[in-house]
mmCIF file of C-alpha atoms and ligand atoms in Angstrom:
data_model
loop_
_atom_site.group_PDB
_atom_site.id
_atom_site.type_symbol
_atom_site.label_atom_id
_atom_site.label_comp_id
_atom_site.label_asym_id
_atom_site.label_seq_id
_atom_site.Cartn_x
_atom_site.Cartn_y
_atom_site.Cartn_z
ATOM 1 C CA UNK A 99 0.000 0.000 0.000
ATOM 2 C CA UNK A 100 1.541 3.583 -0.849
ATOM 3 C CA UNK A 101 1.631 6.529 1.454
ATOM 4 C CA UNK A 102 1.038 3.942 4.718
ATOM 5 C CA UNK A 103 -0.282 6.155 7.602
ATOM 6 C CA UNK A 104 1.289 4.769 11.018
ATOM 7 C CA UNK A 105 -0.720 4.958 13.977
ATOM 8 C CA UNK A 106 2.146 7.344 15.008
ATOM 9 C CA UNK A 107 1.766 9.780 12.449
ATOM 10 C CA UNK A 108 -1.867 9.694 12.479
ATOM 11 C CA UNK A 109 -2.260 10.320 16.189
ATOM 12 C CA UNK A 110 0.483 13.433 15.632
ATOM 13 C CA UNK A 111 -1.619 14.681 12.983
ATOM 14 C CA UNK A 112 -4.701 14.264 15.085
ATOM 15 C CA UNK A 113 -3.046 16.393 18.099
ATOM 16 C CA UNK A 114 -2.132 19.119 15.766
ATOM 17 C CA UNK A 115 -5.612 19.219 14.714
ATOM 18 C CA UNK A 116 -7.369 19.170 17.828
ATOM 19 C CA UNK A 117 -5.093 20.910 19.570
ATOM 20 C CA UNK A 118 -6.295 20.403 23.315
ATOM 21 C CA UNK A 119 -4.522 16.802 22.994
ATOM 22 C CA UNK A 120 -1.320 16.447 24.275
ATOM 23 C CA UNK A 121 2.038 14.586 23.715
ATOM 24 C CA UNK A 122 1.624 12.749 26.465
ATOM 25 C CA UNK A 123 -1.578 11.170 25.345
ATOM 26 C CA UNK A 124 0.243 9.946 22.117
ATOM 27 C CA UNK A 125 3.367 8.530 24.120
ATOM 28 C CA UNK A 126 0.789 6.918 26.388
ATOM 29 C CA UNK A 127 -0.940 5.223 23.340
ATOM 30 C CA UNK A 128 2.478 4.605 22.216
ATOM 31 C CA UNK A 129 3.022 2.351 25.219
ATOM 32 C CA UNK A 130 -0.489 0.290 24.904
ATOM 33 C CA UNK A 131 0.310 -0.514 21.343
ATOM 34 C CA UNK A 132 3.486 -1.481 22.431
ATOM 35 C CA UNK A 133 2.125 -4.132 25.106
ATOM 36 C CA UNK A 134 -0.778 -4.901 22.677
ATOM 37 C CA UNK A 135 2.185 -6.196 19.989
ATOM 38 C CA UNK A 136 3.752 -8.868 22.630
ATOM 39 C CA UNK A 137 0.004 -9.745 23.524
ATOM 40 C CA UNK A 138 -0.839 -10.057 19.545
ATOM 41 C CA UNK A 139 2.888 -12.168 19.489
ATOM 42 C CA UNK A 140 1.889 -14.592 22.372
ATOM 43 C CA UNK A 141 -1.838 -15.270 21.309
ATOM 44 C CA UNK A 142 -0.597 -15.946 17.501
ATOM 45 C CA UNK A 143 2.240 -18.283 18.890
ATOM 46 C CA UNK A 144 -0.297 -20.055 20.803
ATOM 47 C CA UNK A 145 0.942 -23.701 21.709
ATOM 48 C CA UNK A 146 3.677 -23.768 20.668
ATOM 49 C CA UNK A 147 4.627 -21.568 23.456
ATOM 50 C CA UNK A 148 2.357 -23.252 25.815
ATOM 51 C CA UNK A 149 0.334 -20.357 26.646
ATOM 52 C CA UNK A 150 -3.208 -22.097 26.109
ATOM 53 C CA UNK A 151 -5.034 -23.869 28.864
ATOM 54 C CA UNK A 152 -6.953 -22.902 31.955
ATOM 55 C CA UNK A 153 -4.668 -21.457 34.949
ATOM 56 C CA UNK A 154 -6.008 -22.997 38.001
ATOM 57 C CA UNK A 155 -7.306 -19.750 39.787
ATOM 58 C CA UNK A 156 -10.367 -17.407 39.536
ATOM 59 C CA UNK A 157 -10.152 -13.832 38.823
ATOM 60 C CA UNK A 158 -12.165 -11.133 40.614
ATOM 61 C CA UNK A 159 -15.545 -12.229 39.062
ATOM 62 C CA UNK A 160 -15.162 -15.692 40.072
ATOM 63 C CA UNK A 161 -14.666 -16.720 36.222
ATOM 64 C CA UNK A 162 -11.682 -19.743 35.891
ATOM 65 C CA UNK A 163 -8.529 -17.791 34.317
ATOM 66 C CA UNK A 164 -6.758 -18.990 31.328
ATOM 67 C CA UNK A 165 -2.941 -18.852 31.232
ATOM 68 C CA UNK A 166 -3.140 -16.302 28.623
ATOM 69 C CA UNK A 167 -5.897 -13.759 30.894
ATOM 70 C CA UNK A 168 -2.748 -13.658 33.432
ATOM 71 C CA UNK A 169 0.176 -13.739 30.852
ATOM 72 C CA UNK A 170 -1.818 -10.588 29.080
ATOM 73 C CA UNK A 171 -2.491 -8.948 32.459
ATOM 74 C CA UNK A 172 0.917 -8.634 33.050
ATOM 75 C CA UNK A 173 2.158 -7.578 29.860
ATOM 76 C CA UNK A 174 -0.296 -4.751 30.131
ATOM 77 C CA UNK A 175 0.745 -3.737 34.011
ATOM 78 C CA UNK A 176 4.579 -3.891 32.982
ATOM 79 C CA UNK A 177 4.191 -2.099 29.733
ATOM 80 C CA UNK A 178 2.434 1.039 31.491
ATOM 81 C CA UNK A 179 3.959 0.815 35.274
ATOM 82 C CA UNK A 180 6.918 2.820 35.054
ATOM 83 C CA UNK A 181 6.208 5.699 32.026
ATOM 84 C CA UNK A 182 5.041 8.218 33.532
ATOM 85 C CA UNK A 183 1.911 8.809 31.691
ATOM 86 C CA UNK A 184 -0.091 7.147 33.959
ATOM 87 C CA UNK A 185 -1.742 7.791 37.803
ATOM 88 C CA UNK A 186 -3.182 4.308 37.928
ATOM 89 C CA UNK A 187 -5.141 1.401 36.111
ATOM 90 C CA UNK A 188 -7.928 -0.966 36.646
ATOM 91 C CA UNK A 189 -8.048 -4.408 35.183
ATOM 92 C CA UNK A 190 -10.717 -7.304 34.742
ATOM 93 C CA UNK A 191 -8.431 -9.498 36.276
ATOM 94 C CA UNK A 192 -7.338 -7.548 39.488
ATOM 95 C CA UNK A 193 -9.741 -7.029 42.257
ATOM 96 C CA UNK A 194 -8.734 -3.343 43.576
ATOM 97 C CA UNK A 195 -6.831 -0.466 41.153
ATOM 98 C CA UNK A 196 -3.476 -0.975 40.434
ATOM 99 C CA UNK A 197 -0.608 1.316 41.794
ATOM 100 C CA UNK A 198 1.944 2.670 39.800
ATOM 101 C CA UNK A 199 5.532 1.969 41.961
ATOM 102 C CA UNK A 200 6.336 4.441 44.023
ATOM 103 C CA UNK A 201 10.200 4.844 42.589
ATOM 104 C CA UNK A 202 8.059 6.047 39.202
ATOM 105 C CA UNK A 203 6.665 9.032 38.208
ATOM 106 C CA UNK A 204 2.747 9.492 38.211
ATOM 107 C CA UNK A 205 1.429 11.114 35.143
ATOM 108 C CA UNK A 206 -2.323 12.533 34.206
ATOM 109 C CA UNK A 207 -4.068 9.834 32.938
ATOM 110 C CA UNK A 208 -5.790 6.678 34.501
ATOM 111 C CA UNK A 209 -6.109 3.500 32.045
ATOM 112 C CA UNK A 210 -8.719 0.677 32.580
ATOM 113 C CA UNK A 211 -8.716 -2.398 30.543
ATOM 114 C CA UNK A 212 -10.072 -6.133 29.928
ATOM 115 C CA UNK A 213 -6.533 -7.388 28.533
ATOM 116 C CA UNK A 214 -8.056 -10.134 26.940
ATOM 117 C CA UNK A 215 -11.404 -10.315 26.044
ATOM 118 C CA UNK A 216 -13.473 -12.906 24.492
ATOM 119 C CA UNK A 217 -10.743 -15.774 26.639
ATOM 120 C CA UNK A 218 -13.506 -18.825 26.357
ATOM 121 C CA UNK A 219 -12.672 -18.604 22.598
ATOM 122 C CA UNK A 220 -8.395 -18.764 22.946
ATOM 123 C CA UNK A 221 -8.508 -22.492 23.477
ATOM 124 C CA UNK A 222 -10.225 -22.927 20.191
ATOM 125 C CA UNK A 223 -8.580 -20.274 17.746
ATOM 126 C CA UNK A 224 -11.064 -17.679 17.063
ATOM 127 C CA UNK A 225 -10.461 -13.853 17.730
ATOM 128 C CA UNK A 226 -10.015 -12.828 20.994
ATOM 129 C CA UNK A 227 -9.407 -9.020 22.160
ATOM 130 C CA UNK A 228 -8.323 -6.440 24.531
ATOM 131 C CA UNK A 229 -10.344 -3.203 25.283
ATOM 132 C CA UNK A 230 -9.257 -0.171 27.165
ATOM 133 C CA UNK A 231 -10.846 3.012 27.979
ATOM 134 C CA UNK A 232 -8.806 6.126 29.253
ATOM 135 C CA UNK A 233 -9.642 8.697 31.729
ATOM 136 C CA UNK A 234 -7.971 12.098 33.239
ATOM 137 C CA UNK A 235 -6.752 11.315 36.366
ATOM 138 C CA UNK A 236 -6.276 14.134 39.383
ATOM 139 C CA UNK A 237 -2.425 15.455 39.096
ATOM 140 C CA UNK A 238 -0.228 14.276 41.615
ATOM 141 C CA UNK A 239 -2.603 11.871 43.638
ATOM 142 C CA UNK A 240 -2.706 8.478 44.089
ATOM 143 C CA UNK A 241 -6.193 7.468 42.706
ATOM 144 C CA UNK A 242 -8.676 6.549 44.884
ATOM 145 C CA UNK A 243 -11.498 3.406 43.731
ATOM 146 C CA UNK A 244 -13.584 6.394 43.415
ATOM 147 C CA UNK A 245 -11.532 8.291 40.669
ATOM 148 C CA UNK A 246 -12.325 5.401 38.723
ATOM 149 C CA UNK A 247 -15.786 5.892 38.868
ATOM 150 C CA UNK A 248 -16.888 8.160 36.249
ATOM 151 C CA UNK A 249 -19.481 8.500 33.639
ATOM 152 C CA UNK A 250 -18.342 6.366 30.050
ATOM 153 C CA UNK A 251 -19.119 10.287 28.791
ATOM 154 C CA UNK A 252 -15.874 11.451 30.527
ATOM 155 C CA UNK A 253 -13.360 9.036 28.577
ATOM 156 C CA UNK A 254 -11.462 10.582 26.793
ATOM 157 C CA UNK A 255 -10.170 8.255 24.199
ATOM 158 C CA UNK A 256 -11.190 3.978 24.336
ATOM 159 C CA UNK A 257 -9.810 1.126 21.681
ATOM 160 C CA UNK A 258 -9.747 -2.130 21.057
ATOM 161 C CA UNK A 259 -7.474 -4.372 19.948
ATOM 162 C CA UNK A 260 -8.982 -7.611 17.886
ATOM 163 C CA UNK A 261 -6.438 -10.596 17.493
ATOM 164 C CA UNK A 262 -7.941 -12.391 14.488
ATOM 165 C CA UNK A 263 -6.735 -13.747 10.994
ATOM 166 C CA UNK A 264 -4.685 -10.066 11.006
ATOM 167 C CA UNK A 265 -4.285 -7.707 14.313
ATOM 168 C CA UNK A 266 -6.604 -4.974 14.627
ATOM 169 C CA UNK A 267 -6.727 -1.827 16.932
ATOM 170 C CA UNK A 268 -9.488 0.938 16.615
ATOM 171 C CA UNK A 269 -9.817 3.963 18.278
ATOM 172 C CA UNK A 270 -11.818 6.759 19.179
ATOM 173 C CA UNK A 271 -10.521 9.996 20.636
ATOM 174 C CA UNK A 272 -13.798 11.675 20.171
ATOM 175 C CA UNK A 273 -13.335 12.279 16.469
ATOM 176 C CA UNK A 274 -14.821 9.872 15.096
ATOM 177 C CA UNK A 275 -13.159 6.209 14.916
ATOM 178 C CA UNK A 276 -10.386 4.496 12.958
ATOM 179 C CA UNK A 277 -9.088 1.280 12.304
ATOM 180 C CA UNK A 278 -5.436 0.058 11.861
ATOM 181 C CA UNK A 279 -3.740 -3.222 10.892
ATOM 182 C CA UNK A 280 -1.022 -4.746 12.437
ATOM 183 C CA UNK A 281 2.040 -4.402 9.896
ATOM 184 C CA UNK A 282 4.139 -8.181 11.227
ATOM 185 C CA UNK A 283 6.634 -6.915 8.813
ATOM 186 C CA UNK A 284 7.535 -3.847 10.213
ATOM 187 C CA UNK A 285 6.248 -3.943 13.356
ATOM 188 C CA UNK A 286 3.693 -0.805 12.894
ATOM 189 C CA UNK A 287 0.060 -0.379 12.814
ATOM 190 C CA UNK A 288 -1.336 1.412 9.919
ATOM 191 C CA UNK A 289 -4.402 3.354 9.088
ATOM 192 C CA UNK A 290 -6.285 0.787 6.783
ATOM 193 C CA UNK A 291 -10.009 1.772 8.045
ATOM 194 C CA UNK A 292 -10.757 5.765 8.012
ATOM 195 C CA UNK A 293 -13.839 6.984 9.469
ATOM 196 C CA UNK A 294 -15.896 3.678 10.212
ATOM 197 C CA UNK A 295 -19.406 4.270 10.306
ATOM 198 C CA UNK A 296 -22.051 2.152 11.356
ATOM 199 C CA UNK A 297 -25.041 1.932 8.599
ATOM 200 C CA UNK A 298 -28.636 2.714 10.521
ATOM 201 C CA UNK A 299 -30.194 -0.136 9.671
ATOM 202 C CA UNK A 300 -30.029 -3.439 9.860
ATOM 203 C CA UNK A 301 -31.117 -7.014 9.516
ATOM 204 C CA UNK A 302 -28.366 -8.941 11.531
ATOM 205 C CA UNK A 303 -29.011 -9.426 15.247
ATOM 206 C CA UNK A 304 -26.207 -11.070 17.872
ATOM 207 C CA UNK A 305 -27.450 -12.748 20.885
ATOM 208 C CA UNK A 306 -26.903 -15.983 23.055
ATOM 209 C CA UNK A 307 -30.062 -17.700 22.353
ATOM 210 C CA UNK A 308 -29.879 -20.198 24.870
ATOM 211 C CA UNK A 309 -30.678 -17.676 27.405
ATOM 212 C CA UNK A 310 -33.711 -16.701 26.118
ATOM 213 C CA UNK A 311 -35.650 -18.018 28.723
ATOM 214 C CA UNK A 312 -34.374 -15.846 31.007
ATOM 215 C CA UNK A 313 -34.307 -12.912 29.176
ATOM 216 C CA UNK A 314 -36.832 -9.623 30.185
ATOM 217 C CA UNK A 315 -40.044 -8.994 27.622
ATOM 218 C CA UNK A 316 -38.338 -5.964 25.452
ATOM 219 C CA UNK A 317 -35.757 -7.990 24.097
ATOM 220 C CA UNK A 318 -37.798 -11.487 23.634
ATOM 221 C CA UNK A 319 -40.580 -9.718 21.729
ATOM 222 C CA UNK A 320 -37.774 -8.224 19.683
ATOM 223 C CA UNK A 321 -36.093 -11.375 18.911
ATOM 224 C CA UNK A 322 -39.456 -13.142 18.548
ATOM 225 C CA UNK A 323 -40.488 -10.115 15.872
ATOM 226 C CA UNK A 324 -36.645 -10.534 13.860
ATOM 227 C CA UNK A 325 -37.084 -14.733 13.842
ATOM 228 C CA UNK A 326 -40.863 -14.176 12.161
ATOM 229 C CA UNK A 327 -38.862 -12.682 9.145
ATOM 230 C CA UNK A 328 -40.574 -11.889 5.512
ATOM 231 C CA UNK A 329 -44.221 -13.191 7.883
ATOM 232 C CA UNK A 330 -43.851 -11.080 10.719
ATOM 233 C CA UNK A 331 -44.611 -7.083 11.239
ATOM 234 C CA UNK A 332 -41.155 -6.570 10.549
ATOM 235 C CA UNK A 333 -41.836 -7.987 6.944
ATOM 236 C CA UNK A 334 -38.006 -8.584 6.665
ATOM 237 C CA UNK A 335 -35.303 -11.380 6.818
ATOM 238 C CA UNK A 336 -33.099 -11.496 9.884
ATOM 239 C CA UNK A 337 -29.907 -13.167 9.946
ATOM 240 C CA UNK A 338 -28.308 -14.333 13.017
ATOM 241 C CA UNK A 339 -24.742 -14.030 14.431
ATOM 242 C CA UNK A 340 -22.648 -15.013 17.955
ATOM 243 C CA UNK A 341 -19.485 -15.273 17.889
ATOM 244 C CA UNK A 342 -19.237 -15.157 21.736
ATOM 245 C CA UNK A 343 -16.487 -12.696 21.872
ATOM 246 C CA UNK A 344 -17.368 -8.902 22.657
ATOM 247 C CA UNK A 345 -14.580 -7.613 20.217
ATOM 248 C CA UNK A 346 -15.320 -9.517 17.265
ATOM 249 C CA UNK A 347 -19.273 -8.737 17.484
ATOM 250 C CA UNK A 348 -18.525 -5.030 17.632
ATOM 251 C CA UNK A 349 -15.996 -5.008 14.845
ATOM 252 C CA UNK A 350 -18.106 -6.992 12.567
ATOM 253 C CA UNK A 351 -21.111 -4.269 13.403
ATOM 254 C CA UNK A 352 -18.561 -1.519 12.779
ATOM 255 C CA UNK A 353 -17.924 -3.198 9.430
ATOM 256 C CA UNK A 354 -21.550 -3.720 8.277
ATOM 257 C CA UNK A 355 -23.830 -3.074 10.655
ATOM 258 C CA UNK A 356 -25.889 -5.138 13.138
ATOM 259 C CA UNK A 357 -27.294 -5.212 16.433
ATOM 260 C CA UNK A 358 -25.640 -7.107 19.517
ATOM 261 C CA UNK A 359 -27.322 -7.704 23.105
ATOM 262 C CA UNK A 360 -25.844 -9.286 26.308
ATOM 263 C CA UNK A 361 -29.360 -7.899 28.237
ATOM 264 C CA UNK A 362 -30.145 -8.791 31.458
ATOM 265 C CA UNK A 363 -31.249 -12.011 32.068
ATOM 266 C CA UNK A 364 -32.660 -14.500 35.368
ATOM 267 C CA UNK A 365 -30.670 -17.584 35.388
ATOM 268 C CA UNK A 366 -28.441 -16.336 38.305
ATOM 269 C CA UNK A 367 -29.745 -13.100 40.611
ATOM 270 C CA UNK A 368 -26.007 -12.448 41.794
ATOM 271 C CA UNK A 369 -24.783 -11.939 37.944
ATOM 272 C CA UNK A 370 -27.858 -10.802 36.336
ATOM 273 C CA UNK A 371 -25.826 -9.246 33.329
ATOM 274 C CA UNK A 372 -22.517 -10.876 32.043
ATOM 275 C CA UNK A 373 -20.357 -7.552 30.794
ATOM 276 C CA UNK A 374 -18.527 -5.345 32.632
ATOM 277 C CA UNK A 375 -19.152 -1.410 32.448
ATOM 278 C CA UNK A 376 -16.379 -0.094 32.383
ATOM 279 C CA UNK A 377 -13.742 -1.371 30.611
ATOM 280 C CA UNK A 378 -15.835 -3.581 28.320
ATOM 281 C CA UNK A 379 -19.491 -1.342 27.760
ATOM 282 C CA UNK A 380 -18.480 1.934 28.149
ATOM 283 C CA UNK A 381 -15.540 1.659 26.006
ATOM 284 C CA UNK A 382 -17.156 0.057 22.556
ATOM 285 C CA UNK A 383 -20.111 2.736 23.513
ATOM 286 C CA UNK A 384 -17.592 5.618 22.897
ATOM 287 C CA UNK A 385 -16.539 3.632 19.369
ATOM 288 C CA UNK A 386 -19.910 2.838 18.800
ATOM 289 C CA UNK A 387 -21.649 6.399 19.420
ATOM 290 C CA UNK A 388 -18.253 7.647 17.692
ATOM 291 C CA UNK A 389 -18.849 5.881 14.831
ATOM 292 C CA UNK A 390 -22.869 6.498 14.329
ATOM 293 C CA UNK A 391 -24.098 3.887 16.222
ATOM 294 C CA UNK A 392 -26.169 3.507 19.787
ATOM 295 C CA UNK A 393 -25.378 1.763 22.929
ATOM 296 C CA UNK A 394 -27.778 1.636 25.722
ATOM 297 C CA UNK A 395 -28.887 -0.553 28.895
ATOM 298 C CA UNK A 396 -32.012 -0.789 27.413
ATOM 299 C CA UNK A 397 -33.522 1.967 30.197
ATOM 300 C CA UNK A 398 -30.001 4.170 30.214
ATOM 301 C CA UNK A 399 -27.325 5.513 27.031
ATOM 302 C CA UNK A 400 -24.631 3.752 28.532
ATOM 303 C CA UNK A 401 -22.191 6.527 28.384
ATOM 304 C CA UNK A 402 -24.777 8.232 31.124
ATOM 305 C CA UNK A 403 -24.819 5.075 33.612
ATOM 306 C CA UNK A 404 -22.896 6.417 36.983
ATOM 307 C CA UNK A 405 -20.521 3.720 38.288
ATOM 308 C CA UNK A 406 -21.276 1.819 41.299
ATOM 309 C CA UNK A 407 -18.473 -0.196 41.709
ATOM 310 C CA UNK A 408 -14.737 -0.853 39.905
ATOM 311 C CA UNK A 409 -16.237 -4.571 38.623
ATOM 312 C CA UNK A 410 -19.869 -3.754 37.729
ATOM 313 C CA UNK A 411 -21.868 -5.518 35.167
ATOM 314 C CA UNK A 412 -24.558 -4.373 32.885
ATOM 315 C CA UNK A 413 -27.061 -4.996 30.501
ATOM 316 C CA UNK A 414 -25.407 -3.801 26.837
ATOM 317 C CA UNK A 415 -27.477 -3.570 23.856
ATOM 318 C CA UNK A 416 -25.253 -2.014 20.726
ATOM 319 C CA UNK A 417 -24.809 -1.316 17.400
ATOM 320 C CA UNK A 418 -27.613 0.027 14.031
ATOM 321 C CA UNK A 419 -29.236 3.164 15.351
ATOM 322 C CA UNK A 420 -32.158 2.291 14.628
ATOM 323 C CA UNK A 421 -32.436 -1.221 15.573
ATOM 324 C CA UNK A 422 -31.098 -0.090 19.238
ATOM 325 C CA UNK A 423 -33.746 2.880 19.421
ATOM 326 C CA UNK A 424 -36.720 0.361 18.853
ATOM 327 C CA UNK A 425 -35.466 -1.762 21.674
ATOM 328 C CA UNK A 426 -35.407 1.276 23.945
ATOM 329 C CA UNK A 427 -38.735 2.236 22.645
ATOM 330 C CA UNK A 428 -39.992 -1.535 23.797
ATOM 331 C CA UNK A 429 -38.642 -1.316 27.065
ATOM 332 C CA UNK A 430 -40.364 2.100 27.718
ATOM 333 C CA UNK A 431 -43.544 0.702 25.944
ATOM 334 C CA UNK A 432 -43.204 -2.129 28.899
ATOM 335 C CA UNK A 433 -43.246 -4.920 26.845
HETATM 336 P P1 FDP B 698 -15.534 -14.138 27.687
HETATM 337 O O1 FDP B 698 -16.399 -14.556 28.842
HETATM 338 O O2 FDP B 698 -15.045 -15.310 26.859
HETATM 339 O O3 FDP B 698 -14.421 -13.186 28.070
HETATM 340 O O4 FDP B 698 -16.355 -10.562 28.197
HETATM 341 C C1 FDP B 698 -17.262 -11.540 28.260
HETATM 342 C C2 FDP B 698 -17.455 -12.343 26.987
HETATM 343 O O5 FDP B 698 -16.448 -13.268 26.684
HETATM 344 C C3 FDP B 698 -17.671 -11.475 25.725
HETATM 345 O O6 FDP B 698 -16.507 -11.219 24.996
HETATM 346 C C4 FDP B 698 -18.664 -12.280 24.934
HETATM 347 O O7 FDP B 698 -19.476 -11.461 24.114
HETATM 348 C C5 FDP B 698 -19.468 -12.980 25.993
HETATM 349 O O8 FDP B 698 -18.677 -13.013 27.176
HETATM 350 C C6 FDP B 698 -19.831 -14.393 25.619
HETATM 351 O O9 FDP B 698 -20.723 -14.890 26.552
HETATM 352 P P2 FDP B 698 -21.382 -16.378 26.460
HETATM 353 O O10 FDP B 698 -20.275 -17.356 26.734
HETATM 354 O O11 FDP B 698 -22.408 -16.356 27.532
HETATM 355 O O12 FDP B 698 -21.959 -16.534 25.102
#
């Protein structure tokens, strides 16, 4: 490809025109790309660096842990520990925020991530991710749980990183959302996906169907309208996808449009929704809403919910404007 774009350059570019972003904010990019390369290196090596296979512990949300959910966690605390850009981070896989050391400098910017989402599929060779979401920190503090704790609306940039047939990372920093491939040659991503947009409509729906059951009226009537196809008041084909990995779903809807849900559901009252606010829904909202798209709890926009807690779940329903803005209109209709 001529005139390749490196993520680099493009994020330079960006800061020169929008100037209230600073230098640090591209080194600090800088270093999550760097940690998302060795994570890219290890999942694509796969067995033959035995890094497959359950881990015999549980994280924080009482889920088993694969080798590679540790291995990933602490690429991602080592790679952003000691450069300064940082006041702090939260992960899926550690119970309270992490400290930076104190023989390193604190910098202005707090990072929370999931550093490999999707981890059920890793054992079987299908994409797998990791998702961060960025936040200004207080200068010169040590972050408090509560710092954590704000409103998706606040982030200031969030990204994704798919690890799939090639390496993907895309990116919001509240001007609208790119995509960039992972260059194995030279080591670099490049702009390969300006501007994504999500189309408004849609006839592709992603849910776990064998929760149905358990699933509130809104979304059941909705599914039961899409599965009536051509016969049903929808007068349309639907066509169904789950990949079971949160990445994948969003990219593919990012690509061509769909709808995805994870809504609340019965089976167990201590977990009644699966994903994690905020550093799974509230980042792919910002891509989402960045890139034309809707993401809502069904009752809330996500990027409004206010944090309870560090490891909070919620209900996320995603993707072709219009799709998600019927479902919102059938939970306020009470179906
Ligand atoms: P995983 O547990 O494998 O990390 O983050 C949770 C998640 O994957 C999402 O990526 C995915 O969309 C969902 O769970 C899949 O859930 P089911 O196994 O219930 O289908």
């Amino acid at each position: 490809m001529a005139n390749n774009v490196t993520m680099t350059q493009f994020l330079i570019e960006q800061q020169r025109e929008y100037p209230g972003t600073s230098g640090t904010f591209t080194l600090l990019l800088n270093d999550i790309v760097t940690a998302c390369k060795q994570i890219s290196h290890k999942v694509n090596r796969g067995n033959l660096i035995g890094v497959l296979g359950s881990a015999e512990s549980e994280n924080v949300q009482g889920e088993v842990q694969k080798k590679l959910d540790i291995i990933t966690n602490e690429i991602m605390v080592d790679a952003l520990s000691w450069t300064g850009h940082l006041a702090g981070m939260v992960s899926e896989e550690v119970d309270e925020p992490i400290k930076i050391p104190p023989h390193y400098p604190k910098g202005k910017y707090l990072v929370l991530f999931d550093p490999l989402d999707g981890s059920s599929n890793i054992d079987i060779n299908l994409t797998v991710g990791t998702i961060f979401s960025i936040l200004r920190a207080r200068e010169g503090v040590d972050p408090e749980p509560e710092d954590f704790l704000r409103k998706g609306a606040e982030q200031v940039c969030a990204g994704f990183v798919l690890y799939g047939p090639s390496t993907m990372m895309v990116l919001t920093t509240g001007h609208g959302v790119n995509g960039f491939t992972l260059d194995q040659d030279i080591g670099e991503f490049i702009l390969t996906h300006s501007n994504m947009t999500i189309p408004e409509d849609t006839s592709e729906f992603a849910i776990n169907m064998s929760n149905q059951r358990f699933w509130e009226e809104p979304v059941r009537h909705y599914i039961d309208e899409c599965v009536q196809g051509k016969d049903g008041p929808r007068g349309k084909n639907f066509n169904m996808r789950w990949i079971a990995s949160l990445v994948a779903e969003v990219y593919r809807i990012l690509t061509r449009g769909g709808i995805f849900m994870y809504p609340y559901d019965t089976r167990d009252p201590k977990k009644p929704c699966k994903l994690r606010l905020m550093y799974e829904a509230n980042p792919v909202a910002f891509i989402v809403e960045q890139a034309g798209g809707a993401c809502t709890t069904g009752r809330e926009r996500m990027l409004d919910v206010k944090p309870q807690s560090l490891h909070q779940r919620v209900p996320v329903i995603l993707g072709s404007k219009n799709e998600v803005e019927r479902i919102v209109k059938y939970h306020q209709e009470g179906w």
